[in-house]
Amino acid sequence: MSNPRITLNDGSTIPQFGLGVWQVPAKDTERVVSDAFEVGYRHIDTAQMYGNEEGVGAAIAASGLARNEVYVTTKLNNNRHERAQAKESLRVSLDKLGLEKVDLFLIHWPLPTQYGGDFVSTWETLIELRDAGLTTSVGVSNFQPDHLDLVVEKTGVVPAVNQVEVHPYFANEATRAATVRHGALVEAWSPLGQGGGELSDPVVTALAERYGKTRAQVLLRWAIDRGDVVFPKSTRKERLAENIDVFDFALTADDVAALAGLDKGEAGRQGPNPDVFDWIP
Ligand code: A2P
């Protein structure tokens, strides 16, 4: 078994497993992404907000990998939703990444209480950027079911992905179900629960012992077995190698269900609630 590619609703494909560089300091990013390439990663998830696109670009340039061997996602910053600024921002990102085109460009947050509640025109702008050839695919992040419903109703274009917080203590099932119902792919952020406790949960620990894998590997495999894209962050090379070493086992349906049973609903959420998150840098 190896890192499979999943076909998106626009016909392009994405590796199911990658590296997320949220909270990787800019000064460390080139080294971390280079380490990831060395141990087999071929999918990098960054964002304008993370402030480390240059480091991702430097690692890609130094890697010697062909452009079509590396899948690159970036995301629109919260202060760039207005049409002209959104367009300019992707050009700036491409410059920082050293690329002519990214593989996937996302609206990072819907910000329903900002910009007069208008994330539909932001979505239209992303579609224009795709049509202009600056990104292969476009999608959204942190969209709740009603946000997804609205952009699809208004534009008829279904985002390729919806990247949302998902881990066993916050299974986010209603949003996952809405994403799948629309024909978009779920990308699960913070699959290790950001230190929220899953890594020391007794159910996870018991499964890790039974499968002869680490607890992090069990959590990542859970996301993969549910069909989600996953890109755990680590700055440590040995953990980068550990995290991608999840293609020699699979959880049984019962074990997938046991982990889903750990869901605490809203109490398990680690990040902001997208309905009220309004932060603009
Ligand atoms: P570090 O960068 O020091 O390795 P998530 O992707 O869910 O946000 O989780 C990222 C957090 O989990 C980071 O704090 C990261 O720390 C830590 N982490 C990443 N991989 C592992 C692992 N295999 N075992 C334990 N902790 C990990």
Coordinates of C-alpha atoms and ligand atoms in Angstrom, one line a residue:
M1 CA 0.0 0.0 0.0
S2 CA 1.2 3.5 -0.7
N3 CA -0.2 7.0 -0.4
P4 CA -3.2 6.9 -2.8
R5 CA -4.4 9.7 -5.0
I6 CA -8.0 10.6 -4.8
T7 CA -9.9 12.0 -7.8
L8 CA -11.5 15.4 -7.1
N9 CA -14.9 16.5 -8.6
D10 CA -13.0 18.5 -11.2
G11 CA -11.1 15.4 -12.5
S12 CA -7.7 16.2 -11.0
T13 CA -6.1 14.1 -8.3
I14 CA -4.7 14.7 -4.8
P15 CA -2.4 12.6 -2.7
Q16 CA -4.5 11.5 0.4
F17 CA -1.6 12.1 2.8
G18 CA 0.6 15.2 3.1
L19 CA 2.4 17.7 5.3
G20 CA 0.6 20.6 6.9
V21 CA 2.8 23.5 7.8
W22 CA 0.5 25.5 10.1
Q23 CA 2.7 26.7 13.0
V24 CA 5.9 25.7 11.3
P25 CA 8.1 28.8 11.9
A26 CA 9.1 30.6 8.7
K27 CA 12.8 30.1 9.5
D28 CA 12.4 26.3 9.8
T29 CA 10.0 25.7 6.9
E30 CA 12.5 25.0 4.2
R31 CA 14.3 22.4 6.4
V32 CA 11.0 20.8 7.5
V33 CA 9.6 20.5 4.0
S34 CA 12.9 19.3 2.7
D35 CA 13.0 16.6 5.4
A36 CA 9.4 15.7 4.5
F37 CA 10.3 15.3 0.8
E38 CA 13.3 13.0 1.8
V39 CA 11.0 10.7 3.7
G40 CA 8.5 10.5 0.9
Y41 CA 5.9 13.3 1.3
R42 CA 4.7 14.8 -2.0
H43 CA 1.8 17.0 -0.8
I44 CA 2.3 20.3 1.1
D45 CA -0.6 22.3 2.6
T46 CA 0.3 25.9 3.4
A47 CA -1.6 29.2 3.6
Q48 CA -1.0 32.9 3.1
M49 CA -1.8 33.3 6.8
Y50 CA 1.0 30.9 7.9
G51 CA 3.7 33.3 6.7
N52 CA 5.9 30.4 5.4
E53 CA 5.1 30.1 1.7
E54 CA 8.7 31.2 0.8
G55 CA 10.1 28.3 2.8
V56 CA 7.8 25.9 1.0
G57 CA 8.9 27.4 -2.3
A58 CA 12.6 27.1 -1.4
A59 CA 12.3 23.5 -0.4
I60 CA 10.4 22.7 -3.7
A61 CA 13.1 24.5 -5.7
A62 CA 15.9 22.6 -3.8
S63 CA 14.2 19.2 -4.1
G64 CA 14.8 18.6 -7.8
L65 CA 11.3 17.1 -7.9
A66 CA 9.3 17.7 -11.1
R67 CA 6.4 20.1 -10.7
N68 CA 3.8 17.4 -11.2
E69 CA 5.4 15.3 -8.5
V70 CA 4.5 17.8 -5.7
Y71 CA 1.0 18.8 -4.8
V72 CA 0.7 22.3 -3.3
T73 CA -2.2 23.9 -1.6
T74 CA -2.4 27.5 -0.3
K75 CA -5.3 29.5 1.1
L76 CA -6.6 33.0 0.8
N77 CA -5.9 35.2 3.8
N78 CA -8.8 36.7 5.8
N79 CA -7.8 40.2 4.9
R80 CA -7.9 39.5 1.1
H81 CA -11.5 38.5 0.4
E82 CA -12.2 41.5 -1.7
R83 CA -12.0 40.6 -5.5
A84 CA -9.0 42.6 -6.6
Q85 CA -7.1 41.8 -3.4
A86 CA -7.9 38.1 -3.7
K87 CA -6.6 38.0 -7.2
E88 CA -3.4 39.9 -6.4
S89 CA -2.8 37.7 -3.3
L90 CA -2.6 34.5 -5.4
R91 CA -0.1 36.1 -7.7
V92 CA 2.0 37.0 -4.6
S93 CA 1.7 33.5 -3.2
L94 CA 2.8 32.0 -6.6
D95 CA 5.8 34.4 -6.5
K96 CA 6.7 33.3 -2.9
L97 CA 6.2 29.6 -3.8
G98 CA 8.2 30.0 -7.0
L99 CA 5.4 28.4 -9.0
E100 CA 3.3 29.3 -12.0
K101 CA 0.3 27.6 -10.7
V102 CA -0.8 26.0 -7.4
D103 CA -2.7 22.7 -7.3
L104 CA -5.4 23.9 -4.9
F105 CA -6.4 27.3 -3.7
L106 CA -8.9 27.6 -0.8
I107 CA -11.0 30.3 1.0
H108 CA -9.3 29.9 4.4
W109 CA -12.3 31.0 6.5
P110 CA -15.9 31.9 5.4
L111 CA -16.0 35.0 7.8
P112 CA -19.8 35.1 7.7
T113 CA -19.8 38.2 10.0
Q114 CA -17.3 40.1 7.8
Y115 CA -17.5 41.6 4.3
G116 CA -21.3 42.0 4.7
G117 CA -21.5 38.2 5.0
D118 CA -20.6 37.9 1.3
F119 CA -18.4 34.8 0.8
V120 CA -20.2 34.0 -2.4
S121 CA -18.4 36.6 -4.4
T122 CA -15.1 35.5 -2.9
W123 CA -15.9 32.0 -4.2
E124 CA -16.7 33.5 -7.6
T125 CA -13.3 35.1 -7.5
L126 CA -11.6 31.8 -6.8
I127 CA -13.5 30.2 -9.8
E128 CA -12.2 33.1 -12.0
L129 CA -8.6 32.4 -10.8
R130 CA -9.0 28.7 -11.6
D131 CA -10.4 29.6 -15.1
A132 CA -7.4 32.0 -15.5
G133 CA -5.1 29.0 -14.9
L134 CA -3.5 30.2 -11.7
T135 CA -4.7 27.1 -9.8
T136 CA -5.8 23.7 -10.9
S137 CA -8.5 23.3 -8.3
V138 CA -10.4 25.6 -6.0
G139 CA -12.1 24.8 -2.7
V140 CA -13.0 26.1 0.7
S141 CA -11.9 25.6 4.3
N142 CA -13.9 25.8 7.5
F143 CA -17.2 26.0 5.7
Q144 CA -20.2 24.9 7.7
P145 CA -23.0 23.1 5.9
D146 CA -25.1 26.2 5.3
H147 CA -22.0 28.0 3.9
L148 CA -21.5 25.2 1.4
D149 CA -25.2 25.1 0.5
L150 CA -25.1 28.8 -0.3
V151 CA -22.1 28.9 -2.6
V152 CA -23.3 25.8 -4.5
E153 CA -26.8 27.3 -4.8
K154 CA -25.5 30.7 -6.0
T155 CA -22.7 29.5 -8.4
G156 CA -23.5 25.9 -9.3
V157 CA -19.8 25.2 -8.7
V158 CA -19.1 22.7 -6.0
P159 CA -15.8 23.3 -4.1
A160 CA -13.3 20.5 -4.8
V161 CA -12.6 20.2 -1.1
N162 CA -13.8 21.5 2.3
Q163 CA -10.9 21.5 4.7
V164 CA -12.3 21.3 8.3
E165 CA -11.2 20.4 11.8
V166 CA -11.7 16.6 12.3
H167 CA -10.3 14.3 14.9
P168 CA -11.9 11.7 17.1
Y169 CA -12.9 14.1 19.9
F170 CA -14.4 16.4 17.3
A171 CA -15.6 14.1 14.5
N172 CA -17.5 17.1 12.9
E173 CA -20.0 14.6 11.3
A174 CA -22.6 17.0 10.1
T175 CA -20.1 19.1 8.2
R176 CA -18.4 16.0 6.8
A177 CA -21.7 14.6 5.6
A178 CA -22.7 17.9 3.9
T179 CA -19.3 18.0 2.2
V180 CA -19.6 14.5 0.9
R181 CA -23.3 15.1 -0.1
H182 CA -22.2 18.0 -2.3
G183 CA -19.6 15.8 -3.9
A184 CA -16.6 17.5 -2.3
L185 CA -13.7 15.8 -0.6
V186 CA -13.2 16.3 3.2
E187 CA -9.7 17.4 4.2
A188 CA -9.3 16.8 8.0
W189 CA -7.1 19.4 9.8
S190 CA -5.5 18.8 13.1
P191 CA -5.9 15.0 12.8
L192 CA -3.8 14.5 15.9
G193 CA -6.1 16.8 17.9
Q194 CA -3.5 19.5 18.6
G195 CA -2.7 18.1 22.0
G196 CA -6.4 17.9 22.9
G197 CA -6.0 14.5 24.5
E198 CA -6.5 11.9 21.7
L199 CA -2.8 11.0 21.7
S200 CA -3.2 9.7 25.3
D201 CA -6.8 8.4 25.0
P202 CA -7.0 4.8 26.3
V203 CA -9.0 3.6 23.3
V204 CA -6.3 4.9 21.0
T205 CA -3.6 3.5 23.2
A206 CA -5.2 0.0 23.1
L207 CA -5.6 0.1 19.4
A208 CA -2.0 1.2 18.9
E209 CA -0.8 -1.8 21.0
R210 CA -3.0 -4.2 19.1
Y211 CA -1.9 -3.0 15.7
G212 CA 1.7 -2.6 16.7
K213 CA 1.7 1.1 15.6
T214 CA 2.0 4.4 17.4
R215 CA -1.0 6.3 18.7
A216 CA -0.4 9.0 16.1
Q217 CA -0.4 6.4 13.4
V218 CA -3.8 5.1 14.6
L219 CA -5.3 8.6 14.6
L220 CA -4.0 9.2 11.1
R221 CA -5.1 5.8 9.8
W222 CA -8.6 6.5 11.2
A223 CA -8.9 9.6 9.0
I224 CA -7.5 7.8 6.0
D225 CA -9.9 4.8 6.5
R226 CA -12.8 7.3 6.6
G227 CA -11.7 8.6 3.2
D228 CA -10.5 12.0 4.3
V229 CA -7.3 13.8 3.1
V230 CA -4.9 14.3 6.0
F231 CA -1.7 16.3 6.5
P232 CA -0.4 16.2 10.1
K233 CA 2.2 18.8 11.0
S234 CA 5.5 18.0 12.6
T235 CA 8.8 19.8 12.7
R236 CA 10.7 16.7 13.7
K237 CA 12.1 14.4 11.0
E238 CA 11.5 11.2 12.9
R239 CA 7.9 12.1 13.4
L240 CA 7.5 13.1 9.8
A241 CA 8.7 9.5 9.0
E242 CA 6.5 8.0 11.6
N243 CA 3.4 9.8 10.4
I244 CA 3.7 8.8 6.8
D245 CA 4.3 5.2 7.8
V246 CA 0.6 4.3 7.8
F247 CA 0.1 2.4 4.6
D248 CA 1.0 -1.1 5.9
F249 CA -2.2 -1.5 8.0
A250 CA -5.9 -0.6 8.1
L251 CA -8.4 -0.4 11.0
T252 CA -11.3 -2.7 11.0
A253 CA -14.8 -1.2 10.6
D254 CA -15.4 -1.8 14.3
D255 CA -12.3 0.0 15.3
V256 CA -13.1 2.9 13.0
A257 CA -16.5 3.1 14.8
A258 CA -14.9 2.8 18.2
L259 CA -12.8 5.9 17.5
A260 CA -15.8 7.7 16.1
G261 CA -17.6 6.9 19.4
L262 CA -15.1 9.2 21.2
D263 CA -16.8 12.3 19.6
K264 CA -17.5 15.0 22.2
G265 CA -19.3 17.2 19.8
E266 CA -18.7 21.0 20.1
A267 CA -16.8 20.3 23.4
G268 CA -14.1 18.5 21.4
R269 CA -13.4 21.4 19.0
Q270 CA -9.9 22.8 19.4
G271 CA -10.0 25.6 16.8
P272 CA -12.4 28.5 16.3
N273 CA -16.0 28.0 15.4
P274 CA -16.3 29.2 11.8
D275 CA -19.8 30.7 12.4
V276 CA -18.3 33.3 14.7
F277 CA -14.6 33.5 13.7
D278 CA -14.0 37.0 12.4
W279 CA -10.3 37.5 12.8
I280 CA -8.7 39.7 10.2
P281 CA -4.9 40.2 10.4
Ligands
A2P1 P1 5.9 18.5 16.7 O1 5.9 19.5 15.5 O2 6.8 19.0 17.8 O3 6.2 17.1 16.2 P2 -2.0 18.5 14.2 O4 -1.4 18.1 12.9 O5 -3.1 17.6 14.6 O6 -2.3 19.9 14.4 O7 -0.9 18.1 15.3 C1 0.3 18.7 15.3 C2 0.9 18.5 16.7 O8 1.2 17.2 17.0 C3 2.2 19.3 16.8 O9 2.3 19.8 18.1 C4 3.3 18.2 16.6 O10 4.4 18.5 17.4 C5 2.6 17.0 17.2 N1 2.9 15.7 16.5 C6 3.1 15.5 15.2 N2 3.4 14.2 15.0 C7 3.4 13.6 16.2 C8 3.6 12.2 16.5 N3 3.9 11.3 15.6 N4 3.5 11.9 17.9 C9 3.2 12.9 18.8 N5 3.0 14.2 18.5 C10 3.1 14.5 17.2

